[in-house]
Coordinates of C-alpha atoms in Angstrom, one line a residue:
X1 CA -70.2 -21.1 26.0
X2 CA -71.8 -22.7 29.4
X3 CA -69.0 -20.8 31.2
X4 CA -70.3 -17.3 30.0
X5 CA -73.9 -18.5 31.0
X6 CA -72.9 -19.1 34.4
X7 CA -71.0 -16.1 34.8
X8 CA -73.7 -13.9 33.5
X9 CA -76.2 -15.6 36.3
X10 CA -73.1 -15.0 38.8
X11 CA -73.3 -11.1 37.9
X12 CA -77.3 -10.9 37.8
X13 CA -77.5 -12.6 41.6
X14 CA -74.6 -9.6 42.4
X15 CA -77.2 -7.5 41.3
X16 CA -80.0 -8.6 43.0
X17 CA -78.5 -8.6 46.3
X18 CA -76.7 -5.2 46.0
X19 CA -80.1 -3.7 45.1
X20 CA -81.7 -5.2 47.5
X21 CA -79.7 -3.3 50.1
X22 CA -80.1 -0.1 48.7
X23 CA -84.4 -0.3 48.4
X24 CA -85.4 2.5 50.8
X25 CA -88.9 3.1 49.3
X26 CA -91.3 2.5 46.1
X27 CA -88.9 4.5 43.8
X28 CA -85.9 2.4 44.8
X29 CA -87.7 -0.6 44.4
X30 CA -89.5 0.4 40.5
X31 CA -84.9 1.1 39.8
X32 CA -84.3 -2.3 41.1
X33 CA -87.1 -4.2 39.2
X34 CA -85.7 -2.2 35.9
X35 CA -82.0 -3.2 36.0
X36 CA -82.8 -6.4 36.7
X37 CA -85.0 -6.8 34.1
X38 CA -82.3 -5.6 31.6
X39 CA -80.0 -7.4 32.9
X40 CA -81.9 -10.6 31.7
X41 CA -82.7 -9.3 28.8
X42 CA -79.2 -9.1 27.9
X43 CA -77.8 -11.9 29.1
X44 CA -81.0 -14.0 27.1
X45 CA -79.8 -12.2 24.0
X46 CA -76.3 -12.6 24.6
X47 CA -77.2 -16.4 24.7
X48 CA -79.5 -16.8 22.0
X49 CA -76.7 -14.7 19.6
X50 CA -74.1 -17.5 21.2
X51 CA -76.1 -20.1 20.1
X52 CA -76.7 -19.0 16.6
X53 CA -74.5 -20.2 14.3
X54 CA -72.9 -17.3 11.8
X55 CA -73.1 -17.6 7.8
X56 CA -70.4 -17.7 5.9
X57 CA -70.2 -14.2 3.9
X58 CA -71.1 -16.4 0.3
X59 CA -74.2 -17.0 2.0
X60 CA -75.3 -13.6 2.6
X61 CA -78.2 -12.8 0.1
X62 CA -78.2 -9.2 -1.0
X63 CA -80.5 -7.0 -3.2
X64 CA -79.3 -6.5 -6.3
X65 CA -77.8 -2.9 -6.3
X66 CA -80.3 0.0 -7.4
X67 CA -79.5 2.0 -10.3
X68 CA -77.5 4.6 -10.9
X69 CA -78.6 7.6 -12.6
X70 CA -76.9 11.0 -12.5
X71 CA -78.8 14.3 -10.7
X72 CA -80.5 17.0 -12.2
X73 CA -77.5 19.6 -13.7
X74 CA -77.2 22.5 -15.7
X75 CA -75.3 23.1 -19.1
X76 CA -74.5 26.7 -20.5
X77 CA -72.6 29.0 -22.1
X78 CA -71.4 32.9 -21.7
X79 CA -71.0 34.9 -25.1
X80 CA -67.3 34.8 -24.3
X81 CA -67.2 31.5 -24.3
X82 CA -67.0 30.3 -20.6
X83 CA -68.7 26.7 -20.2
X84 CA -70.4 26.7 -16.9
X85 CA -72.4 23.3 -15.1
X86 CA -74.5 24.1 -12.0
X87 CA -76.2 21.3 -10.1
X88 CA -78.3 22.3 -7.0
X89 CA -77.8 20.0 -3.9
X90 CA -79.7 21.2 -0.8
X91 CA -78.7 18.3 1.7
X92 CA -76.3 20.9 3.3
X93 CA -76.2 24.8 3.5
X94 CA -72.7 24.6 1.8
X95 CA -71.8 25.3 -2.2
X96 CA -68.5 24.5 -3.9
X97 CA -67.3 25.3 -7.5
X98 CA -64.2 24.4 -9.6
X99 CA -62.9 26.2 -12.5
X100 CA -60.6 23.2 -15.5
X101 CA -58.4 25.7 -17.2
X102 CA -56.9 24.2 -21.0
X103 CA -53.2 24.2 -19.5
X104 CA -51.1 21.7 -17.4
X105 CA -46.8 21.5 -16.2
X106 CA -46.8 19.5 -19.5
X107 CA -46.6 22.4 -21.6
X108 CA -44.2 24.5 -19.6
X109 CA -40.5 24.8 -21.2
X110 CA -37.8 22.4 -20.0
X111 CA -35.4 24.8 -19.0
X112 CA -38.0 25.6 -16.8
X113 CA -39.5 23.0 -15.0
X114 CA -41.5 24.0 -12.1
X115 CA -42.9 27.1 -13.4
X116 CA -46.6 25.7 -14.5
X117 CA -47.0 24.7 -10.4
X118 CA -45.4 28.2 -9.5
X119 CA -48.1 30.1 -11.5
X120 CA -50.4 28.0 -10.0
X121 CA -49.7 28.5 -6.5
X122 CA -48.6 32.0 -6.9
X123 CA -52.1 33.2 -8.2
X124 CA -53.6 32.4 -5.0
X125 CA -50.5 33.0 -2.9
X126 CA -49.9 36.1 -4.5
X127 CA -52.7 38.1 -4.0
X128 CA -55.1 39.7 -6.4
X129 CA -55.3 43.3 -7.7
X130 CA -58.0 44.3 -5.2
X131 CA -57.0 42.3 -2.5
X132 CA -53.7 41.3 -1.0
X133 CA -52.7 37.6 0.1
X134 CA -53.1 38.8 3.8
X135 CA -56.6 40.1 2.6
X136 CA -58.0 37.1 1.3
X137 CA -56.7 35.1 4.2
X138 CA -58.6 37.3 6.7
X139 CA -61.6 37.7 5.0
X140 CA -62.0 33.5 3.7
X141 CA -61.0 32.8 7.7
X142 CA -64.0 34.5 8.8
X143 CA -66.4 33.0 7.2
X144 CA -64.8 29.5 7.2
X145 CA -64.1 29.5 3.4
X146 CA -61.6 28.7 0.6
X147 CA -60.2 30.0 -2.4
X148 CA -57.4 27.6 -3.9
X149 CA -55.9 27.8 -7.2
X150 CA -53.1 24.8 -8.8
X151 CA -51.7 24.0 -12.0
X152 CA -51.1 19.8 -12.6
X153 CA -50.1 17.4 -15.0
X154 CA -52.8 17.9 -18.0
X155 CA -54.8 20.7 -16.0
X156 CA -55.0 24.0 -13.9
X157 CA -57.6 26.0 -12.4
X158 CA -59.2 27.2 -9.0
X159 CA -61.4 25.9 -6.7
X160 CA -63.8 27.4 -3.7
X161 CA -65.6 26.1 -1.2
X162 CA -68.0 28.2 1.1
X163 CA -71.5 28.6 3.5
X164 CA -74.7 29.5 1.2
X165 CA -74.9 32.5 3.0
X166 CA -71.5 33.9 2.1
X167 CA -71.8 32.6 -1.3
X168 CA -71.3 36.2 -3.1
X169 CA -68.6 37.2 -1.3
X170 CA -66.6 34.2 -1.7
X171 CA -67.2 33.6 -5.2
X172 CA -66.1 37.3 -6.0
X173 CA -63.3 36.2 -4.7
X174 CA -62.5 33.1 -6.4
X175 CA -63.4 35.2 -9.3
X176 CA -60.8 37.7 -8.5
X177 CA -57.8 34.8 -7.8
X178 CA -58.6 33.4 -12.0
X179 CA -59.1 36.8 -13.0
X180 CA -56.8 39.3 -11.9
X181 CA -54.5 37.7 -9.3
X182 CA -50.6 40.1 -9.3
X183 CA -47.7 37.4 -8.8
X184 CA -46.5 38.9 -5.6
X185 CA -42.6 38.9 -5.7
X186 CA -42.0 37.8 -2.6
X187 CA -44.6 34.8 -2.7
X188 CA -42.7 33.3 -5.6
X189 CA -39.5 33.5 -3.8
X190 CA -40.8 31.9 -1.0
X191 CA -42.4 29.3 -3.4
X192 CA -39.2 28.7 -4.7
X193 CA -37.5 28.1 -1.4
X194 CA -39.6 25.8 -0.2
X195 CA -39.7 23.8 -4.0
X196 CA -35.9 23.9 -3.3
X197 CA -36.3 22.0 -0.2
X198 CA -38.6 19.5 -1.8
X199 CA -35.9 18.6 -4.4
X200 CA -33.3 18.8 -1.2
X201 CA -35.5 15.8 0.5
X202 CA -36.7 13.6 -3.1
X203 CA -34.3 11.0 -2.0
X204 CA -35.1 10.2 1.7
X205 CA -38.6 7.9 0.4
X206 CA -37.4 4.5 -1.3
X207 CA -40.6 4.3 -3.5
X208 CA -40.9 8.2 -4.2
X209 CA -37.3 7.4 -6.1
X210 CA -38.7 4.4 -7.8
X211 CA -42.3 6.1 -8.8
X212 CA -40.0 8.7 -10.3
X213 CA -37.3 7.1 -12.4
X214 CA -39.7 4.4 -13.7
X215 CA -41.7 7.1 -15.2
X216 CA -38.2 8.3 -16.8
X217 CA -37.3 4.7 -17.9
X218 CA -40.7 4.2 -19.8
X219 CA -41.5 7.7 -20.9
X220 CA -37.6 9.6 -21.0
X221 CA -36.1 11.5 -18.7
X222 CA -36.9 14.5 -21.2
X223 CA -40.2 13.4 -21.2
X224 CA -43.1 16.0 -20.1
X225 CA -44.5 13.6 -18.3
X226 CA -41.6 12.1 -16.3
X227 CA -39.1 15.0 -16.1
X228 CA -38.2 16.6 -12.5
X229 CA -37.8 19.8 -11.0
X230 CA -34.1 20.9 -9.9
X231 CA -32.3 23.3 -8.7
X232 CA -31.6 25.1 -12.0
X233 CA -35.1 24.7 -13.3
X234 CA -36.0 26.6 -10.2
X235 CA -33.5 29.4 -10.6
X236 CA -34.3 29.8 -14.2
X237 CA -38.0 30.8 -13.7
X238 CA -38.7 34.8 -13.0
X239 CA -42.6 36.9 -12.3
X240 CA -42.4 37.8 -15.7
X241 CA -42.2 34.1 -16.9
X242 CA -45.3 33.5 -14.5
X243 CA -47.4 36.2 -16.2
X244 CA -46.4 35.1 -19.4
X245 CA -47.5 31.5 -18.8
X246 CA -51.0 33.1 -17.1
X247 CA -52.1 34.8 -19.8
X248 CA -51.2 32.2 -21.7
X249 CA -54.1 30.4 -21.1
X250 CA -56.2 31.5 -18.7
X251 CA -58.9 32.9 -20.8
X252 CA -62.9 32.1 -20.7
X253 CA -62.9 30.5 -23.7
X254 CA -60.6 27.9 -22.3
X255 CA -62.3 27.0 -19.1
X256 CA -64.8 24.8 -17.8
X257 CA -66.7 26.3 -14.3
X258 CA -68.6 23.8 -12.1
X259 CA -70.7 24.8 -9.2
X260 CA -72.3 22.4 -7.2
X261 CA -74.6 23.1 -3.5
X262 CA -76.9 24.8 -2.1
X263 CA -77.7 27.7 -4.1
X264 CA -81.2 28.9 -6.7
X265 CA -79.6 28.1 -10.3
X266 CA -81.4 31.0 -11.5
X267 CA -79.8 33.6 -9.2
X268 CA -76.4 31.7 -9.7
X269 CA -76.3 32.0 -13.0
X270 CA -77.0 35.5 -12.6
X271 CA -74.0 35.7 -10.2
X272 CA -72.2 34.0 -13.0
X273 CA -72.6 36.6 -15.5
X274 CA -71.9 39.2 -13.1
X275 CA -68.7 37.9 -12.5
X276 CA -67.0 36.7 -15.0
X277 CA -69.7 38.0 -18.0
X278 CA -67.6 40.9 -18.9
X279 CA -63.9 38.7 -19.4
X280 CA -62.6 39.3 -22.7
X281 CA -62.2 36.3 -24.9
X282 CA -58.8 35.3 -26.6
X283 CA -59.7 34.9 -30.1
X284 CA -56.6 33.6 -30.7
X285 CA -56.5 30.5 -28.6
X286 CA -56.0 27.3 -29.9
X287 CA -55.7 23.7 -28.2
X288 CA -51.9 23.0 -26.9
X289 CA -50.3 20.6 -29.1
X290 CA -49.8 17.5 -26.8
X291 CA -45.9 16.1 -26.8
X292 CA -45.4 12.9 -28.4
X293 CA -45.2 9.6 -26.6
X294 CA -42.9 6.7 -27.2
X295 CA -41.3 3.9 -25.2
X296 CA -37.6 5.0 -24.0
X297 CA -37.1 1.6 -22.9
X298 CA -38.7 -1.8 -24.1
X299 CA -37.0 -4.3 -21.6
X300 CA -33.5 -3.9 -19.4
X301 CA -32.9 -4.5 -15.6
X302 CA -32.0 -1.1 -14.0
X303 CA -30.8 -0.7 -10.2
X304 CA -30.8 2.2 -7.7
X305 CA -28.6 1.6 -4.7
X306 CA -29.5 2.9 -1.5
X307 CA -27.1 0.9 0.9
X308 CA -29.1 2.0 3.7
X309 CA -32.6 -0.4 3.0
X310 CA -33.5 -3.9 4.5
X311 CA -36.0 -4.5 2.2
X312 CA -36.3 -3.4 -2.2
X313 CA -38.8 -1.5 -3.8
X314 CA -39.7 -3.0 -7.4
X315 CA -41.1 -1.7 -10.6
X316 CA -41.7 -3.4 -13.6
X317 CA -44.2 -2.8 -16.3
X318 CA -44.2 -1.2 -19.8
X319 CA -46.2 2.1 -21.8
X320 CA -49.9 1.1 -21.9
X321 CA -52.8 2.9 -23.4
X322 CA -55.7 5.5 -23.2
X323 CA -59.5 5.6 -20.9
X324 CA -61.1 5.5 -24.8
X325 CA -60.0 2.5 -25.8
X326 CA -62.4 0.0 -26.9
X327 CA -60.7 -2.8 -24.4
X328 CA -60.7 -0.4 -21.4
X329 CA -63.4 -2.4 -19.4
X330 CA -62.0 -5.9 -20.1
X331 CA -58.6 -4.9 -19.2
X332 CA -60.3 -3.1 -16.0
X333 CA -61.7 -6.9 -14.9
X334 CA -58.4 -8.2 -15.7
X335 CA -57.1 -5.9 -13.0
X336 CA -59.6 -7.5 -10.5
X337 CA -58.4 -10.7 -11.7
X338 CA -54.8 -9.6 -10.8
X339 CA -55.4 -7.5 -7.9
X340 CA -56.8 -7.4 -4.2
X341 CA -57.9 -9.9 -1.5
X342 CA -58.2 -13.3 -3.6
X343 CA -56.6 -11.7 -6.6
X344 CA -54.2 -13.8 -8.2
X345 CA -51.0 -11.8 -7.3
X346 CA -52.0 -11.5 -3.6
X347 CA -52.8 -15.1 -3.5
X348 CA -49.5 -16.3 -4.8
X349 CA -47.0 -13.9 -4.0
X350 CA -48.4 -13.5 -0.6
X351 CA -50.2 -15.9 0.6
X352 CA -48.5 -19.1 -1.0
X353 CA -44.7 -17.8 -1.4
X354 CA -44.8 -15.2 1.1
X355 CA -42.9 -12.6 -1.1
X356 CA -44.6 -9.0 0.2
X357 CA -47.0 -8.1 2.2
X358 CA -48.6 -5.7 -0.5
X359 CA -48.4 -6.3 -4.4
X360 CA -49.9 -5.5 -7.4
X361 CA -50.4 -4.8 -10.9
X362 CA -52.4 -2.2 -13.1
X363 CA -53.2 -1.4 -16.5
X364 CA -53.2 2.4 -15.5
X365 CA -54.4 4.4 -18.5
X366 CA -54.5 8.1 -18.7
X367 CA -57.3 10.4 -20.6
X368 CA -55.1 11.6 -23.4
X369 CA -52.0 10.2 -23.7
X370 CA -50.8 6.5 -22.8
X371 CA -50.4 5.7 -19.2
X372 CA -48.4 2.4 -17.9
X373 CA -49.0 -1.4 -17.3
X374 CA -47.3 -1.2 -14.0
X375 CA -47.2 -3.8 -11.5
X376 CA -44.6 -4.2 -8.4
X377 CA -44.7 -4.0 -4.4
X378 CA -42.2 -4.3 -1.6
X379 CA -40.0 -7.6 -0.7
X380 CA -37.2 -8.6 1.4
X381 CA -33.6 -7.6 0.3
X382 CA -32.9 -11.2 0.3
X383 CA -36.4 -12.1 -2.0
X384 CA -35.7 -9.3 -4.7
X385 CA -34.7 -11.7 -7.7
X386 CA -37.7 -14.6 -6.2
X387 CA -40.3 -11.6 -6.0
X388 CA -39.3 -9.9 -9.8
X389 CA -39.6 -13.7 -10.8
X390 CA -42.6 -14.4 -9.4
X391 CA -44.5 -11.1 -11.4
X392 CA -43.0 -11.9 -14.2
X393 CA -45.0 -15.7 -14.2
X394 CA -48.4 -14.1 -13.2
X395 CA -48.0 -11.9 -16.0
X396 CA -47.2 -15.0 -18.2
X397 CA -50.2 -16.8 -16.8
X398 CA -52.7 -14.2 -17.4
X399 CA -52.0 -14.7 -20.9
X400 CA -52.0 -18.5 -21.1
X401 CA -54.4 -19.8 -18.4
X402 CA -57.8 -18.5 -18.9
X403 CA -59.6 -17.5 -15.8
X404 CA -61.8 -19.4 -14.1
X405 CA -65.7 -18.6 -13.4
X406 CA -65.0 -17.8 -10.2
X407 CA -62.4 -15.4 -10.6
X408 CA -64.3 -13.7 -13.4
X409 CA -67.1 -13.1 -11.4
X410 CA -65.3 -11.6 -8.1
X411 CA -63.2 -9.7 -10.5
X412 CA -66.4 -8.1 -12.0
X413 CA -68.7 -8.1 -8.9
X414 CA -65.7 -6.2 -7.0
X415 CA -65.7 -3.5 -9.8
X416 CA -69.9 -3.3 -10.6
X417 CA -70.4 -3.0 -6.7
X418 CA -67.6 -0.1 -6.9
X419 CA -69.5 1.7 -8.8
X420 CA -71.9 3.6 -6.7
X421 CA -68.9 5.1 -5.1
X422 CA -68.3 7.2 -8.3
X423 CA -71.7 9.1 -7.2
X424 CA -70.8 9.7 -3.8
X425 CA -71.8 13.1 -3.6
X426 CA -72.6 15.6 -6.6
X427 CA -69.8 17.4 -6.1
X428 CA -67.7 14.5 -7.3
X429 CA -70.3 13.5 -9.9
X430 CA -70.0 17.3 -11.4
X431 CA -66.5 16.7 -11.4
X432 CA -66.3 14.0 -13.6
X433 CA -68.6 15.5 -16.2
X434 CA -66.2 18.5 -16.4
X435 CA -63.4 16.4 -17.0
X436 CA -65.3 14.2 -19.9
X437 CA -65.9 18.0 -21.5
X438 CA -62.4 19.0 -21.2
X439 CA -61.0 15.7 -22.2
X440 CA -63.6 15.2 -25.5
X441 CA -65.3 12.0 -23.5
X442 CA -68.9 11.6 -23.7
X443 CA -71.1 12.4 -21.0
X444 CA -72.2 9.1 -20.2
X445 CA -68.3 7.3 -21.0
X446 CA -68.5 5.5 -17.1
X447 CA -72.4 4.3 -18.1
X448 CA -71.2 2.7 -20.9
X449 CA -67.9 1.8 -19.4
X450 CA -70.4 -0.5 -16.6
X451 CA -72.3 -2.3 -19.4
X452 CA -68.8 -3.1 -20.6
X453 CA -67.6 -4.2 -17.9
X454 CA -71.0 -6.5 -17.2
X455 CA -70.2 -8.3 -21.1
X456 CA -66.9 -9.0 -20.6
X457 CA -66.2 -12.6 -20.2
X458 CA -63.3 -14.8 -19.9
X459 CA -62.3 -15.2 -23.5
X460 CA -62.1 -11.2 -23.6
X461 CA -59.8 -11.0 -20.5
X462 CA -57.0 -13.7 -22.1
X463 CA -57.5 -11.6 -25.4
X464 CA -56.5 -8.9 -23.8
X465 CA -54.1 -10.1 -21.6
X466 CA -52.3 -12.0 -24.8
X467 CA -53.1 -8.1 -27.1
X468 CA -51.7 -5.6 -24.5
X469 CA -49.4 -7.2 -21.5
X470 CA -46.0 -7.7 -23.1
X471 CA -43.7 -9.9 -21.0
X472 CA -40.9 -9.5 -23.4
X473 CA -40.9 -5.3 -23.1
X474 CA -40.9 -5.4 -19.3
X475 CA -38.8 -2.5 -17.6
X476 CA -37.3 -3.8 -14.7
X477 CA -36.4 -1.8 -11.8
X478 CA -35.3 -2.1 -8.1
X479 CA -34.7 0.2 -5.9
X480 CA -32.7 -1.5 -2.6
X481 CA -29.3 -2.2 -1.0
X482 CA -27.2 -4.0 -3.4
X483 CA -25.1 -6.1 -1.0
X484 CA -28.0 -7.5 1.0
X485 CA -29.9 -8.5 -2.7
X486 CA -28.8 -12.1 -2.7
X487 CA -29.2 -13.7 -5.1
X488 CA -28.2 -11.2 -7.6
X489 CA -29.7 -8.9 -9.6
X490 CA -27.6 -10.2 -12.8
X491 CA -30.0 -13.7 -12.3
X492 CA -32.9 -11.4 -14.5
X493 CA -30.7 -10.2 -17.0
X494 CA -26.6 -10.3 -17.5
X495 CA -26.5 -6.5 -18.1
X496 CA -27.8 -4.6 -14.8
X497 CA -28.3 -0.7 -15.4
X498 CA -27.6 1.3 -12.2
X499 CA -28.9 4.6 -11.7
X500 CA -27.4 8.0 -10.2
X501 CA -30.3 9.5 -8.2
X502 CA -27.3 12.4 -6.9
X503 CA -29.2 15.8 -6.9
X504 CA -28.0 17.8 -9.9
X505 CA -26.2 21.1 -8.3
X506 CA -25.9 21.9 -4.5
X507 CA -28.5 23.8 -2.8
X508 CA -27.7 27.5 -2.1
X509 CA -27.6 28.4 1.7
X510 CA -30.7 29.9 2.7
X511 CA -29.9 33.6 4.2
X512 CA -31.7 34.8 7.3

């Protein structure tokens, strides 16, 4: 440190003398006696913070973290049925809303796979019967706003974001785009074409083809929730089919509105009345019957060859469970445990046997339906059969080796002190509500879910562990160059399954 001493004295006599030269009068001269001042000052705190030894981070002594507690929001519903939350948030002169809509690609036929996201992307897309597409787009330009509209997994709806002051105009918008959008022709075409070139390009990301045939090796490839769009599918859905799946379900009285800025929640829900007051309800509307869910698989090594890697993408896991069940929080910590800096797989795997440079495993659940125990990462070619190996034992050992204090406690100070970030603004607090509603959680499911969390100990992690991880239903599968996987894959299991990921039919040339 001496060395830096002197050299900071070397630079301050510089100084001095360079000034010196350049002192013409008394203004000169008050300059000079200021930077040389700071220049002491600095280099005095530049040795005092040299000097001072640094803590170690255990050291650190932190406040304990203040409490959570969710902002002021409003609940009500229209005569027709229309649920509506409005919180008020005047940090920013900016309001967003989002509309949940009872639907989701889940329910849409199998012959005709794609058409949920069509109907979803055509509505905004599309245009509306007062507007056009090129309409909207001009008029939510100006003003710097958004109208968006999307049909998912378990879920569909709209979305808009704009300035307080455009507020009316925007939202009559948005309004228009759930209520009355057309299903242009030639926006579903295009849609089309580009979903085609989607499917054309599936193959080119190693883990996109492992994400997607794992989900057909636990759940079936027929499965809702793990089958693909293809050509066919594509080609199979018409306007007519969109319409039909629209009015379907997209009623009041099967949607959630949220609204969330910088607005008077009297006057908004005045606006909300206005707009969407006079929509017919469908009396007739019931809750979609959800598909069933069992295991396609319980156990088998399966291989997709892409001669073209250097390095495998691995899978393995099992069907796991749902956010309401009573374990959720203890199975949460036990994903600390596993997980992460210091977590057990990154330590080993890592660290000690140098496997991957990312790994991991999760007990992923969904809202209503089971999700996956899924754990996996990327590894050498050559480290393939080592790496599935060396999951497979920290599985094992979650169930026989209880945790230690230590790991207990990172594992649940990591998750407590993650918290706060699920109120990181009120839009995304709002948010979250919504979903409880639409999913039948209670409002305060992720308060309860922390003092779970807080009780859980080590004897409830190995419970769990022993109660939901099942080594002996694992579902292996790798996704690498089966010449360069040395030792073999047949090491896990005699019988290895290989996959065809060829692209059912041939994509039609695209005319100009």
């Amino acid at each position: 440190m001496q060395r830096f001493k002197v050299k900071g004295k070397r630079q301050i006599v510089f100084k001095i003398q360079n000034l010196k030269s350049k002192i013409q009068n008394g203004k000169g001269l008050i300059y000079a006696l200021v930077a040389v001042f700071t220049c002491l000052l600095l280099t005095c705190n530049f040795s005092l913070a040299a000097t001072t030894e640094a803590k170690h981070y255990t050291e650190l002594q932190l406040p304990p973290l203040p409490e959570i507690k969710l902002p002021k929001y409003e609940r009500f519903v229209l005569q027709n049925g229309l649920v509506v939350y409005l919180m008020e948030d005047h940090e920013l002169p900016l309001v967003n809303g989002t509309a949940f809509v009872r639907t989701g690609n889940r329910l849409e036929p199998q012959q005709k796979v794609g058409l949920a996201g069509f109907t979803g992307a055509v509505m905004r897309t599309g245009g509306t019967k007062k507007h056009s597409a090129d309409e909207l787009n001009e008029i939510l330009e100006q003003r710097a706003a958004s109208v968006e509209a999307n049909i998912g997994e378990a879920s569909g709806g709209a979305s808009f974001d704009a300035l307080s002051e455009d507020l009316e105009t925007v939202f009559g918008l948005f309004a228009e785009v759930l209520r009355s959008p057309v299903f242009a022709q030639e926006k579903l075409d295009l849609a089309k074409t580009q979903a085609k070139g989607g499917i054309a390009r599936r193959n080119d990301n190693p883990d996109g083809i492992a994400s997607r045939e794992f989900k057909k090796l636990i759940y079936g490839k027929d499965s809702p929730y793990a089958r693909t769009i293809e050509y066919a599918t594509v080609d199979q859905v018409s306007r007519e089919d969109l319409l039909k799946f629209y009015r379907q379900y997209f009623h009041p009285n099967n949607m959630i509105l949220g609204i969330v800025g910088d607005f008077d929640a009297k006057k908004m829900r005045s606006l909300v009345q206005a707009k969407f007051g006079d929509w017919n309800r469908n009396p007739s509307i019931a809750k979609p019957k959800l598909p069933n869910v069992l295991p396609a698989n319980t156990g088998g090594v399966f291989f997709v060859n892409q001669p073209q890697l250097t390095q495998s993408s691995v899978l393995i896991g099992h069907l796991g469970g749902r956010f309401d069940n009573p374990d959720y929080a203890a199975l949460d910590v036990l994903n600390g445990v596993l997980n992460g800096f210091g977590g057990r797989l990154f330590n080993e795997l890592r660290s000690r046997q140098g496997l991957a440079y990312s790994v991991y495993g999760r007990w992923s659940p969904r809202y209503d339906y089971p999700g996956m125990f899924i754990a996996g990462g990327q590894t050498r070619s050559d480290a393939t059969v080592q790496f599935v190996k060396a999951l497979q034992a920290e599985i094992k050992r979650m169930q026989t080796q209880r945790v230690t204090a230590k790991e207990l406690a990172f594992a649940k100070e990591s998750t407590l002190n993650s918290f706060v970030f699920n109120f990181q603004d009120p839009s995304q607090t709002l948010s979250r509500l919504m979903r409880y509603e639409y999913y039948g959680y209670p409002a305060d499911f992720l308060f309860r879910y922390q003092k779970a969390v807080a009780a859980t100990t080590a004897a409830d992690v190995q419970r769990v562990a022993r109660e939901y991880l099942k080594p002996e239903k694992i579902v292996t599968l790798v996704v690498g160059n089966q010449t360069a996987i040395q030792p073999p894959l047949t090491q896990l299991a005699a019988q290895v399954t290989p996959i065809d990921v060829t692209i059912p039919g041939s994509q039609p040339q695209v005319k100009n």
